[in-house]
């Protein structure tokens, strides 16, 4: 199994940390992982993206131009990355702020109302964990228990009291993801 | 030996591995994309763990001259920077090479020339292997292509630096520095005591005591005959390094008809391109260079008897290709493909270049 993922959105949405937790979760179940952020000048207040690869085998290129899954969290990223999903691949996005919805018919498209759900739950910081949950519902490449272990490993001990809240957010995401058919 | 598993950036992995390799000191100055090195060291406080000194100098020039001084005292010392900062260090590097002192220098390359861009590049190949400073000298140049190798090669680099009393350059780039991967770390090696340094390194300036011989460290020899003798001695050492220390890795080369030649992050992209090529029925392989000096001339020569063509892939407008062509010596087709200025070639682009420039060209 090799899963090649791009996660793209605004800086501050937790794009990089979502990727990091996914990478840690892969390590917890003894897989190979790579996490390659965009660190260019475009990050200052603009878009942020990270390529995450989780694989049973040694990972070749950490830089890719086609992905099994694109997780898209703003319009700019939709414009840039919709085309990079491999035929038959997955595009997961949050419709909040999206003015042009995806139109491809050769991929599987899903929506998660992450921003809305986080606001409903009264904590916008768990937005990225809701989206992560939605992704893991579609592609259960890592087990939830390994995500929790990954959180423990990646968060400093003083934040470990926040882990149950993050776990709940992941489960909310798992429950609320919906398939989307382009018009 | 039990090895600890972590998820780290390349820049963090090399910083931690250097502590564990028993380094005595790090002198540096921050610059993107390698500022995590000094950031990690400052946060980690190795002076409390092992006694290792970490100091942010007032400039890159100051940092390399602090390295010169500490190396002269027989200490395991290193510095890091990115392209424009490495240019500033060149005078010091030439002096250290001339004075035959061991040290490790990390360059996390960004696009140039000038201030350039903060994004990844491999355009410092000439500077690294042909001598960015003045005079007839060579650095041993190691090119990691993963986070694990950032950690492994700094340990090797210190060993090589002391074996040959020569600076070792680790030539990395923004991809390897910024990406996170799994890394297994070695257990802490003890730093040498002052007494051990005195006993092991007869050249080190550890303080003259009554009756001991005076030890002089200099790169100055005003008489031409003296300087020439020193040059001849250095050349002998470089020849010995070329004979003993060539390192490379081959990926699917056994039955290959075409071979990519690459190092660092370009080699990772090429590895994927090999898979894509094989899926299309093209027998491609990859020769990944680990040492850039010494350059694996003999292995490239051997491969010319087997393969039909070679594509040198690098994030520059064509630097390593010159050494590839010298080693190929006209026997088969050898061409360059590169993206530069901070752009990274994709596996598809690399495969297309192989198909059009080498197979169809």
Coordinates of C-alpha atoms in Angstrom, one line a residue, chain A:
Chain A
X1 CA 0.0 0.0 0.0
X2 CA 1.2 3.5 -0.9
X3 CA -1.0 6.5 -0.3
X4 CA 0.1 9.8 -1.8
X5 CA -1.7 12.8 -0.4
X6 CA -1.7 16.6 -0.8
X7 CA -3.3 18.7 1.9
X8 CA -3.8 22.3 0.8
X9 CA -5.4 25.4 2.3
X10 CA -4.7 28.7 4.1
X11 CA -1.8 29.1 6.5
X12 CA -3.4 28.8 10.0
X13 CA -5.9 26.1 9.1
X14 CA -3.7 23.4 10.5
X15 CA -2.7 22.0 7.1
X16 CA 0.8 21.2 8.1
X17 CA -0.1 19.8 11.5
X18 CA -2.8 17.6 10.0
X19 CA -0.1 16.1 7.7
X20 CA 2.3 15.7 10.6
X21 CA -0.3 13.8 12.7
X22 CA -1.0 11.5 9.7
X23 CA 2.7 10.9 9.3
X24 CA 3.1 10.1 13.0
X25 CA 0.1 7.7 12.8
X26 CA 1.8 5.9 9.9
X27 CA 4.9 5.5 12.0
X28 CA 2.9 4.1 14.9
X29 CA 1.8 1.2 12.6
X30 CA 5.3 0.7 11.3
X31 CA 4.9 2.3 7.9
X32 CA 7.3 4.5 5.9
X33 CA 6.3 8.1 5.8
X34 CA 7.3 11.4 4.3
X35 CA 6.1 14.9 5.0
X36 CA 7.1 17.7 2.6
X37 CA 5.8 21.2 3.2
X38 CA 5.7 24.0 0.7
X39 CA 7.9 26.5 2.5
X40 CA 8.1 29.2 -0.2
X41 CA 7.2 32.9 0.2
X42 CA 3.6 32.0 -0.7
X43 CA 3.1 30.8 2.9
X44 CA 3.1 34.3 4.4
X45 CA -0.6 34.8 4.9
X46 CA -1.4 32.9 1.8
X47 CA -1.8 29.2 0.9
X48 CA 0.0 26.4 2.6
X49 CA 0.3 22.8 1.4
X50 CA 2.0 19.6 2.4
X51 CA 2.6 16.3 0.6
X52 CA 2.3 13.3 2.9
X53 CA 3.2 9.8 1.7
X54 CA 2.4 6.7 3.8
X55 CA 3.6 3.4 2.4
X56 CA 4.5 -0.2 3.2
X57 CA 7.7 0.3 1.1
X58 CA 10.6 2.7 1.0
X59 CA 9.4 6.0 -0.3
X60 CA 11.0 7.3 -3.6
X61 CA 10.1 10.8 -4.5
X62 CA 8.8 13.1 -1.7
X63 CA 7.8 15.5 -4.5
X64 CA 4.9 14.5 -6.6
X65 CA 2.7 16.0 -9.3
X66 CA -0.2 13.4 -9.0
X67 CA -1.9 12.3 -5.9
X68 CA -4.2 9.5 -4.7
X69 CA -6.0 12.0 -2.5
X70 CA -6.2 15.7 -2.4
X71 CA -7.6 17.4 0.7
X72 CA -8.6 20.9 -0.3
X73 CA -9.5 23.6 2.1
X74 CA -9.7 26.8 0.0
X75 CA -10.6 28.0 -3.5
X76 CA -7.0 28.7 -4.6
X77 CA -6.0 25.2 -3.7
X78 CA -9.1 23.8 -5.6
X79 CA -7.9 25.7 -8.7
X80 CA -4.4 24.4 -8.3
X81 CA -4.9 20.8 -7.2
X82 CA -8.2 19.4 -8.6
X83 CA -6.3 18.4 -11.7
X84 CA -3.6 16.6 -9.8
X85 CA -5.8 13.8 -8.5
X86 CA -5.1 10.6 -10.2
X87 CA -8.0 9.1 -12.2
X88 CA -10.0 7.0 -9.7
X89 CA -8.5 9.0 -6.8
X90 CA -10.2 11.0 -4.0
X91 CA -10.9 14.7 -3.7
X92 CA -12.1 15.7 -0.2
X93 CA -13.0 19.4 0.4
X94 CA -14.7 21.8 2.7
X95 CA -17.3 23.7 0.8
X96 CA -16.9 26.7 3.1
X97 CA -15.6 29.6 1.0
X98 CA -15.6 27.5 -2.2
X99 CA -17.2 29.4 -5.2
X100 CA -16.2 26.9 -7.9
X101 CA -16.9 23.3 -6.9
X102 CA -15.0 20.5 -8.4
X103 CA -16.2 19.2 -11.8
X104 CA -14.2 16.1 -12.5
X105 CA -16.2 12.9 -13.1
X106 CA -13.3 10.4 -13.2
X107 CA -12.5 10.8 -9.4
X108 CA -14.5 10.3 -6.2
X109 CA -15.4 13.6 -4.6
X110 CA -16.4 14.1 -0.9
X111 CA -17.4 17.1 1.2
X112 CA -16.8 17.7 4.9
X113 CA -18.4 20.8 6.5
X114 CA -15.3 21.1 8.7
X115 CA -15.4 24.9 9.4
X116 CA -19.2 24.8 10.1
X117 CA -18.9 21.7 12.4
X118 CA -16.0 23.2 14.3
X119 CA -18.0 26.4 14.9
X120 CA -21.0 24.3 16.0
X121 CA -18.8 22.5 18.5
X122 CA -17.5 25.9 19.7
X123 CA -13.9 25.3 18.9
X124 CA -12.4 26.3 15.5
X125 CA -9.0 24.8 16.4
X126 CA -10.4 21.3 15.9
X127 CA -11.2 22.1 12.3
X128 CA -8.2 20.1 10.9
X129 CA -9.0 17.0 13.0
X130 CA -12.6 17.0 11.7
X131 CA -11.2 17.0 8.2
X132 CA -8.7 14.3 9.1
X133 CA -11.6 12.2 10.4
X134 CA -13.5 12.6 7.2
X135 CA -10.4 11.5 5.2
X136 CA -10.0 8.4 7.4
X137 CA -13.6 7.5 6.9
X138 CA -13.0 7.4 3.1
X139 CA -9.5 5.9 3.3
X140 CA -8.9 4.1 6.6
X141 CA -5.1 3.9 6.0
X142 CA -4.3 4.4 9.6
X143 CA -6.3 3.1 12.6
X144 CA -7.9 5.6 15.0
X145 CA -5.9 4.1 17.9
X146 CA -2.7 4.8 16.0
X147 CA -3.8 8.4 15.3
X148 CA -4.2 8.8 19.1
X149 CA -0.8 7.3 19.6
X150 CA 0.5 9.7 16.9
X151 CA -1.1 12.6 18.7
X152 CA 0.6 11.5 22.0
X153 CA 4.0 11.3 20.2
X154 CA 3.7 14.6 18.4
X155 CA 2.2 16.8 21.1
X156 CA 4.2 17.9 24.1
X157 CA 3.0 16.3 27.4
X158 CA 1.4 19.5 28.6
X159 CA -1.2 19.2 25.8
X160 CA -2.0 15.6 26.3
X161 CA -5.3 16.6 28.1
X162 CA -6.5 17.9 24.7
X163 CA -6.2 14.4 23.0
X164 CA -9.8 13.2 23.9
X165 CA -11.1 16.5 22.3
X166 CA -9.1 15.8 19.1
X167 CA -10.3 12.2 19.1
X168 CA -13.9 13.4 19.3
X169 CA -13.3 15.8 16.4
X170 CA -11.9 13.0 14.3
X171 CA -15.1 10.9 15.0
X172 CA -17.3 13.9 14.2
X173 CA -15.5 14.1 10.8
X174 CA -16.0 10.4 10.2
X175 CA -19.7 10.7 10.8
X176 CA -20.3 13.8 8.7
X177 CA -18.5 13.2 5.4
X178 CA -20.8 13.1 2.4
X179 CA -20.3 12.1 -1.2
X180 CA -20.6 14.9 -3.8
X181 CA -21.7 14.5 -7.4
X182 CA -20.6 17.3 -9.8
X183 CA -23.6 18.9 -11.5

